Amino acid sequence: MSDKKGKPVPLANEGLPPGERGLFCDAPPREYAPAAKIVEDFWNWARSQSLWILGFGTGCGAIELRPLMTSRYDMYRFGIQPRPTPRQSSVFVIGGYASVKTLKRIVRSYEQMMGPKFVVALGSCTINGGMYWDSYNTIKRIDQYIPVDVYIAGCMPRPEALLAGFQELKRIIRAGKAEGQNLYARDFERYKANQKRVIKDWNMPDYNW
Amino acid sequence: MRELADMLSGRYGAREWHDQRKDLSSVTVDASKLRDVLTWLRDEAGYAHLAFATAVDEIERKVFRLTYTVHNYGTAHGILVHCEIDRDRPVMESIHRLWGQAWTYQREMREWYGIDFPGSPRVDEEFVLEGWEGPPMMRRDFDSLAYSDATYAERPGRETRDPAAYMKEKLYPEADA
Ligand code: SF4
């Protein structure tokens, strides 16, 4: 962990009742400082070969993950498997439209994931609002609120497209370019400001570690 | 069904009885009579189940039309009981003592249409929205697009086409209108 900028400003956690503030993380996330190139390359190869996705279907596109799990498309042969908790997952699949209510859970889950972590967003809804472009309660682009490594277009994308997207993610990881997590740490304040602009009843910690 | 229709109109001034299907009819009553009608249907006529309750915003006529669906399991017949309330004074009598589940529908109508049901349990709590600050979003004068544009960040470059014209251009350009 790099600590170049000195001690980070402690988080206010103002959304929480005073008695609970001490229970949660009080420091913003920090950027990951890579090890020597050859070591990091090896790690990146290992990371790309074991993508554990968080089993949290956030929109209608999540239905396309089911065929991936079964024998016809069989994502396990690519080293991809679902996990029940963010603590064990390295890939977050945003499965389509995200209402503000879901966005709260997305932010909490994303922040709880251990690094290194990656985000795959599928469906036109995550890219530009899709058919929910005029909805009163659905955000129009997910990358304002959490960083996204790979987009998969379609409404909804077929399982083959998902597999292609995962292969693309692997390429990005192996090339050491999956920088979402660092982007989030670097632009933490902007992401938080965006999140708080749409989540009007902010009653959760500022960083969920 | 005829005698039920006559009974309701004789007792409660119900009107516009209409058999939509063999197993579904609709009828309109005054809002002030609604509770009596539903009580009578439940206790005397065998319509023991409240299946649904919802509202329709009839903004042109400045009313909310409330619809209560009751069902008779003995005859497998349902009735939609309609009543209208003033759109500028959207208050309705609660029926949560007739059917316990009614307060859920009432809470929904409170959040979505801003219709108040005084005395209904938890009616002012959030229902499906969290932290919503805008006006009731199912009212037809609520402009969803304007709200969305003002609230949610947009990705530039999105194009919208008229589906009919675009399909014609792409698929059968030779066809004339
Ligand atoms: S892109 Fe289509 S399938 Fe995906 S969430 Fe949006 S509407 Fe649903």
PDB file of C-alpha atoms in Angstrom, chain A residues 38-194:
ATOM      1  CA  ILE A  38       7.721  -9.860 -12.926  1.00  0.00           C
ATOM      2  CA  VAL A  39       5.968 -10.626  -9.645  1.00  0.00           C
ATOM      3  CA  GLU A  40       2.995  -8.452 -10.497  1.00  0.00           C
ATOM      4  CA  ASP A  41       2.695 -10.078 -13.928  1.00  0.00           C
ATOM      5  CA  PHE A  42       2.567 -13.470 -12.326  1.00  0.00           C
ATOM      6  CA  TRP A  43      -0.041 -12.301  -9.855  1.00  0.00           C
ATOM      7  CA  ASN A  44      -2.104 -10.760 -12.609  1.00  0.00           C
ATOM      8  CA  TRP A  45      -2.022 -14.015 -14.515  1.00  0.00           C
ATOM      9  CA  ALA A  46      -3.212 -15.826 -11.388  1.00  0.00           C
ATOM     10  CA  ARG A  47      -5.921 -13.241 -10.784  1.00  0.00           C
ATOM     11  CA  SER A  48      -7.209 -13.527 -14.316  1.00  0.00           C
ATOM     12  CA  GLN A  49      -7.473 -17.310 -13.999  1.00  0.00           C
ATOM     13  CA  SER A  50      -9.716 -17.258 -10.973  1.00  0.00           C
ATOM     14  CA  LEU A  51     -12.518 -14.777 -11.310  1.00  0.00           C
ATOM     15  CA  TRP A  52     -15.009 -15.171  -8.533  1.00  0.00           C
ATOM     16  CA  ILE A  53     -18.152 -13.256  -9.221  1.00  0.00           C
ATOM     17  CA  LEU A  54     -20.462 -11.862  -6.616  1.00  0.00           C
ATOM     18  CA  GLY A  55     -23.836 -13.574  -6.820  1.00  0.00           C
ATOM     19  CA  PHE A  56     -25.887 -10.384  -6.683  1.00  0.00           C
ATOM     20  CA  GLY A  57     -28.201  -9.966  -9.649  1.00  0.00           C
ATOM     21  CA  THR A  58     -28.893  -6.278  -9.810  1.00  0.00           C
ATOM     22  CA  GLY A  59     -31.160  -6.122 -12.873  1.00  0.00           C
ATOM     23  CA  CYS A  60     -32.885  -8.225 -15.504  1.00  0.00           C
ATOM     24  CA  GLY A  61     -29.558  -9.010 -17.216  1.00  0.00           C
ATOM     25  CA  ALA A  62     -28.613 -11.182 -14.246  1.00  0.00           C
ATOM     26  CA  ILE A  63     -30.843 -13.863 -15.727  1.00  0.00           C
ATOM     27  CA  GLU A  64     -28.157 -14.427 -18.363  1.00  0.00           C
ATOM     28  CA  LEU A  65     -25.704 -15.536 -15.701  1.00  0.00           C
ATOM     29  CA  ARG A  66     -27.716 -18.697 -15.019  1.00  0.00           C
ATOM     30  CA  PRO A  67     -27.071 -20.338 -18.387  1.00  0.00           C
ATOM     31  CA  LEU A  68     -23.400 -19.538 -17.884  1.00  0.00           C
ATOM     32  CA  MET A  69     -23.338 -21.646 -14.757  1.00  0.00           C
ATOM     33  CA  THR A  70     -24.819 -24.734 -16.317  1.00  0.00           C
ATOM     34  CA  SER A  71     -23.268 -27.238 -18.666  1.00  0.00           C
ATOM     35  CA  ARG A  72     -24.055 -25.622 -21.994  1.00  0.00           C
ATOM     36  CA  TYR A  73     -21.920 -22.519 -21.519  1.00  0.00           C
ATOM     37  CA  ASP A  74     -20.086 -23.684 -18.419  1.00  0.00           C
ATOM     38  CA  MET A  75     -18.154 -20.697 -17.156  1.00  0.00           C
ATOM     39  CA  TYR A  76     -16.212 -22.856 -14.691  1.00  0.00           C
ATOM     40  CA  ARG A  77     -13.916 -23.934 -17.515  1.00  0.00           C
ATOM     41  CA  PHE A  78     -12.727 -20.325 -17.621  1.00  0.00           C
ATOM     42  CA  GLY A  79     -12.044 -20.252 -13.922  1.00  0.00           C
ATOM     43  CA  ILE A  80     -15.173 -18.240 -13.214  1.00  0.00           C
ATOM     44  CA  GLN A  81     -17.488 -19.130 -10.391  1.00  0.00           C
ATOM     45  CA  PRO A  82     -20.031 -17.360  -8.229  1.00  0.00           C
ATOM     46  CA  ARG A  83     -19.545 -16.618  -4.554  1.00  0.00           C
ATOM     47  CA  PRO A  84     -22.220 -15.774  -2.031  1.00  0.00           C
ATOM     48  CA  THR A  85     -20.482 -12.865  -0.324  1.00  0.00           C
ATOM     49  CA  PRO A  86     -18.607  -9.759  -1.459  1.00  0.00           C
ATOM     50  CA  ARG A  87     -15.739 -10.671   0.866  1.00  0.00           C
ATOM     51  CA  GLN A  88     -14.848 -13.647  -1.303  1.00  0.00           C
ATOM     52  CA  SER A  89     -15.515 -12.132  -4.706  1.00  0.00           C
ATOM     53  CA  SER A  90     -13.250 -10.394  -7.147  1.00  0.00           C
ATOM     54  CA  VAL A  91     -15.690  -9.574  -9.944  1.00  0.00           C
ATOM     55  CA  PHE A  92     -18.896  -7.619  -9.541  1.00  0.00           C
ATOM     56  CA  VAL A  93     -21.329  -8.120 -12.419  1.00  0.00           C
ATOM     57  CA  ILE A  94     -23.785  -5.254 -12.636  1.00  0.00           C
ATOM     58  CA  GLY A  95     -26.632  -7.052 -14.348  1.00  0.00           C
ATOM     59  CA  GLY A  96     -28.483  -4.189 -15.961  1.00  0.00           C
ATOM     60  CA  TYR A  97     -30.537  -1.272 -14.682  1.00  0.00           C
ATOM     61  CA  ALA A  98     -29.792  -0.026 -11.208  1.00  0.00           C
ATOM     62  CA  SER A  99     -32.444   1.822  -9.285  1.00  0.00           C
ATOM     63  CA  VAL A 100     -31.305   4.222  -6.613  1.00  0.00           C
ATOM     64  CA  LYS A 101     -32.352   1.694  -4.008  1.00  0.00           C
ATOM     65  CA  THR A 102     -30.188  -0.978  -5.634  1.00  0.00           C
ATOM     66  CA  LEU A 103     -27.353   1.471  -6.115  1.00  0.00           C
ATOM     67  CA  LYS A 104     -27.064   1.774  -2.354  1.00  0.00           C
ATOM     68  CA  ARG A 105     -26.533  -1.990  -2.107  1.00  0.00           C
ATOM     69  CA  ILE A 106     -24.180  -1.924  -5.076  1.00  0.00           C
ATOM     70  CA  VAL A 107     -21.972   0.679  -3.432  1.00  0.00           C
ATOM     71  CA  ARG A 108     -21.946  -1.194  -0.146  1.00  0.00           C
ATOM     72  CA  SER A 109     -21.164  -4.505  -1.808  1.00  0.00           C
ATOM     73  CA  TYR A 110     -18.499  -3.068  -4.078  1.00  0.00           C
ATOM     74  CA  GLU A 111     -16.702  -1.426  -1.202  1.00  0.00           C
ATOM     75  CA  GLN A 112     -16.824  -4.599   0.856  1.00  0.00           C
ATOM     76  CA  MET A 113     -15.084  -6.621  -1.824  1.00  0.00           C
ATOM     77  CA  MET A 114     -11.435  -7.359  -1.219  1.00  0.00           C
ATOM     78  CA  GLY A 115      -8.968  -6.009  -3.702  1.00  0.00           C
ATOM     79  CA  PRO A 116      -8.031  -6.643  -6.416  1.00  0.00           C
ATOM     80  CA  LYS A 117     -11.572  -6.258  -7.670  1.00  0.00           C
ATOM     81  CA  PHE A 118     -13.135  -5.724 -11.059  1.00  0.00           C
ATOM     82  CA  VAL A 119     -16.500  -4.617 -12.350  1.00  0.00           C
ATOM     83  CA  VAL A 120     -18.260  -5.941 -15.441  1.00  0.00           C
ATOM     84  CA  ALA A 121     -21.353  -3.987 -16.420  1.00  0.00           C
ATOM     85  CA  LEU A 122     -23.752  -5.612 -18.814  1.00  0.00           C
ATOM     86  CA  GLY A 123     -26.707  -4.279 -20.724  1.00  0.00           C
ATOM     87  CA  SER A 124     -27.439  -0.948 -22.307  1.00  0.00           C
ATOM     88  CA  CYS A 125     -29.008   0.181 -19.048  1.00  0.00           C
ATOM     89  CA  THR A 126     -25.632   0.374 -17.340  1.00  0.00           C
ATOM     90  CA  ILE A 127     -24.099   2.196 -20.296  1.00  0.00           C
ATOM     91  CA  ASN A 128     -26.584   4.949 -21.104  1.00  0.00           C
ATOM     92  CA  GLY A 129     -29.824   4.157 -19.326  1.00  0.00           C
ATOM     93  CA  GLY A 130     -31.175   1.762 -21.954  1.00  0.00           C
ATOM     94  CA  MET A 131     -34.915   1.660 -21.975  1.00  0.00           C
ATOM     95  CA  TYR A 132     -34.999   3.195 -18.513  1.00  0.00           C
ATOM     96  CA  TRP A 133     -33.604   6.440 -19.886  1.00  0.00           C
ATOM     97  CA  ASP A 134     -36.573   8.456 -18.624  1.00  0.00           C
ATOM     98  CA  SER A 135     -37.209   6.617 -15.384  1.00  0.00           C
ATOM     99  CA  TYR A 136     -37.612   8.617 -12.199  1.00  0.00           C
ATOM    100  CA  ASN A 137     -35.658   6.171 -10.116  1.00  0.00           C
ATOM    101  CA  THR A 138     -33.006   4.564 -12.297  1.00  0.00           C
ATOM    102  CA  ILE A 139     -29.505   5.882 -12.811  1.00  0.00           C
ATOM    103  CA  LYS A 140     -28.364   6.237 -16.383  1.00  0.00           C
ATOM    104  CA  ARG A 141     -24.702   5.336 -16.235  1.00  0.00           C
ATOM    105  CA  ILE A 142     -23.151   3.207 -13.591  1.00  0.00           C
ATOM    106  CA  ASP A 143     -19.603   4.492 -14.063  1.00  0.00           C
ATOM    107  CA  GLN A 144     -20.521   7.716 -12.307  1.00  0.00           C
ATOM    108  CA  TYR A 145     -20.914   5.788  -9.084  1.00  0.00           C
ATOM    109  CA  ILE A 146     -18.457   2.905  -9.244  1.00  0.00           C
ATOM    110  CA  PRO A 147     -15.618   2.295 -11.700  1.00  0.00           C
ATOM    111  CA  VAL A 148     -16.261  -0.153 -14.535  1.00  0.00           C
ATOM    112  CA  ASP A 149     -13.601  -2.296 -16.225  1.00  0.00           C
ATOM    113  CA  VAL A 150     -15.605  -3.927 -19.005  1.00  0.00           C
ATOM    114  CA  TYR A 151     -18.950  -3.113 -20.570  1.00  0.00           C
ATOM    115  CA  ILE A 152     -20.983  -5.710 -22.429  1.00  0.00           C
ATOM    116  CA  ALA A 153     -23.574  -4.132 -24.674  1.00  0.00           C
ATOM    117  CA  GLY A 154     -26.959  -5.627 -25.464  1.00  0.00           C
ATOM    118  CA  CYS A 155     -30.449  -5.760 -24.052  1.00  0.00           C
ATOM    119  CA  MET A 156     -29.797  -8.240 -22.739  1.00  0.00           C
ATOM    120  CA  PRO A 157     -26.439  -9.625 -23.889  1.00  0.00           C
ATOM    121  CA  ARG A 158     -26.377 -13.317 -24.755  1.00  0.00           C
ATOM    122  CA  PRO A 159     -24.271 -15.732 -22.697  1.00  0.00           C
ATOM    123  CA  GLU A 160     -21.732 -15.849 -25.536  1.00  0.00           C
ATOM    124  CA  ALA A 161     -21.320 -12.096 -25.247  1.00  0.00           C
ATOM    125  CA  LEU A 162     -20.814 -12.469 -21.530  1.00  0.00           C
ATOM    126  CA  LEU A 163     -18.113 -15.053 -22.066  1.00  0.00           C
ATOM    127  CA  ALA A 164     -16.433 -12.747 -24.574  1.00  0.00           C
ATOM    128  CA  GLY A 165     -16.661  -9.972 -22.001  1.00  0.00           C
ATOM    129  CA  PHE A 166     -15.032 -12.115 -19.351  1.00  0.00           C
ATOM    130  CA  GLN A 167     -12.248 -13.030 -21.784  1.00  0.00           C
ATOM    131  CA  GLU A 168     -11.753  -9.335 -22.416  1.00  0.00           C
ATOM    132  CA  LEU A 169     -11.581  -8.727 -18.687  1.00  0.00           C
ATOM    133  CA  LYS A 170      -8.920 -11.394 -18.401  1.00  0.00           C
ATOM    134  CA  ARG A 171      -6.878  -9.731 -21.114  1.00  0.00           C
ATOM    135  CA  ILE A 172      -7.137  -6.420 -19.334  1.00  0.00           C
ATOM    136  CA  ILE A 173      -6.120  -7.939 -16.023  1.00  0.00           C
ATOM    137  CA  ARG A 174      -3.139  -9.766 -17.530  1.00  0.00           C
ATOM    138  CA  ALA A 175      -2.024  -6.530 -19.173  1.00  0.00           C
ATOM    139  CA  GLY A 176      -2.154  -4.893 -15.755  1.00  0.00           C
ATOM    140  CA  LYS A 177      -4.744  -2.390 -16.959  1.00  0.00           C
ATOM    141  CA  ALA A 178      -7.667  -3.251 -14.726  1.00  0.00           C
ATOM    142  CA  GLU A 179      -7.356  -0.065 -12.774  1.00  0.00           C
ATOM    143  CA  GLY A 180     -10.920   0.334 -11.505  1.00  0.00           C
ATOM    144  CA  GLN A 181     -10.028  -0.149  -7.896  1.00  0.00           C
ATOM    145  CA  ASN A 182      -7.259   2.448  -8.050  1.00  0.00           C
ATOM    146  CA  LEU A 183      -9.514   4.818  -9.929  1.00  0.00           C
ATOM    147  CA  TYR A 184     -12.020   4.539  -7.135  1.00  0.00           C
ATOM    148  CA  ALA A 185      -9.371   5.299  -4.525  1.00  0.00           C
ATOM    149  CA  ARG A 186      -7.943   8.192  -6.541  1.00  0.00           C
ATOM    150  CA  ASP A 187     -11.297   9.782  -7.325  1.00  0.00           C
ATOM    151  CA  PHE A 188     -12.938   8.736  -4.110  1.00  0.00           C
ATOM    152  CA  GLU A 189     -14.366  12.154  -3.371  1.00  0.00           C
ATOM    153  CA  ARG A 190     -15.912  12.533  -6.807  1.00  0.00           C
ATOM    154  CA  TYR A 191     -17.497   9.087  -6.632  1.00  0.00           C
ATOM    155  CA  LYS A 192     -18.849   9.799  -3.158  1.00  0.00           C
ATOM    156  CA  ALA A 193     -20.239  13.139  -4.260  1.00  0.00           C
ATOM    157  CA  ASN A 194     -21.985  11.492  -7.216  1.00  0.00           C
TER     158      ASN A 194
END
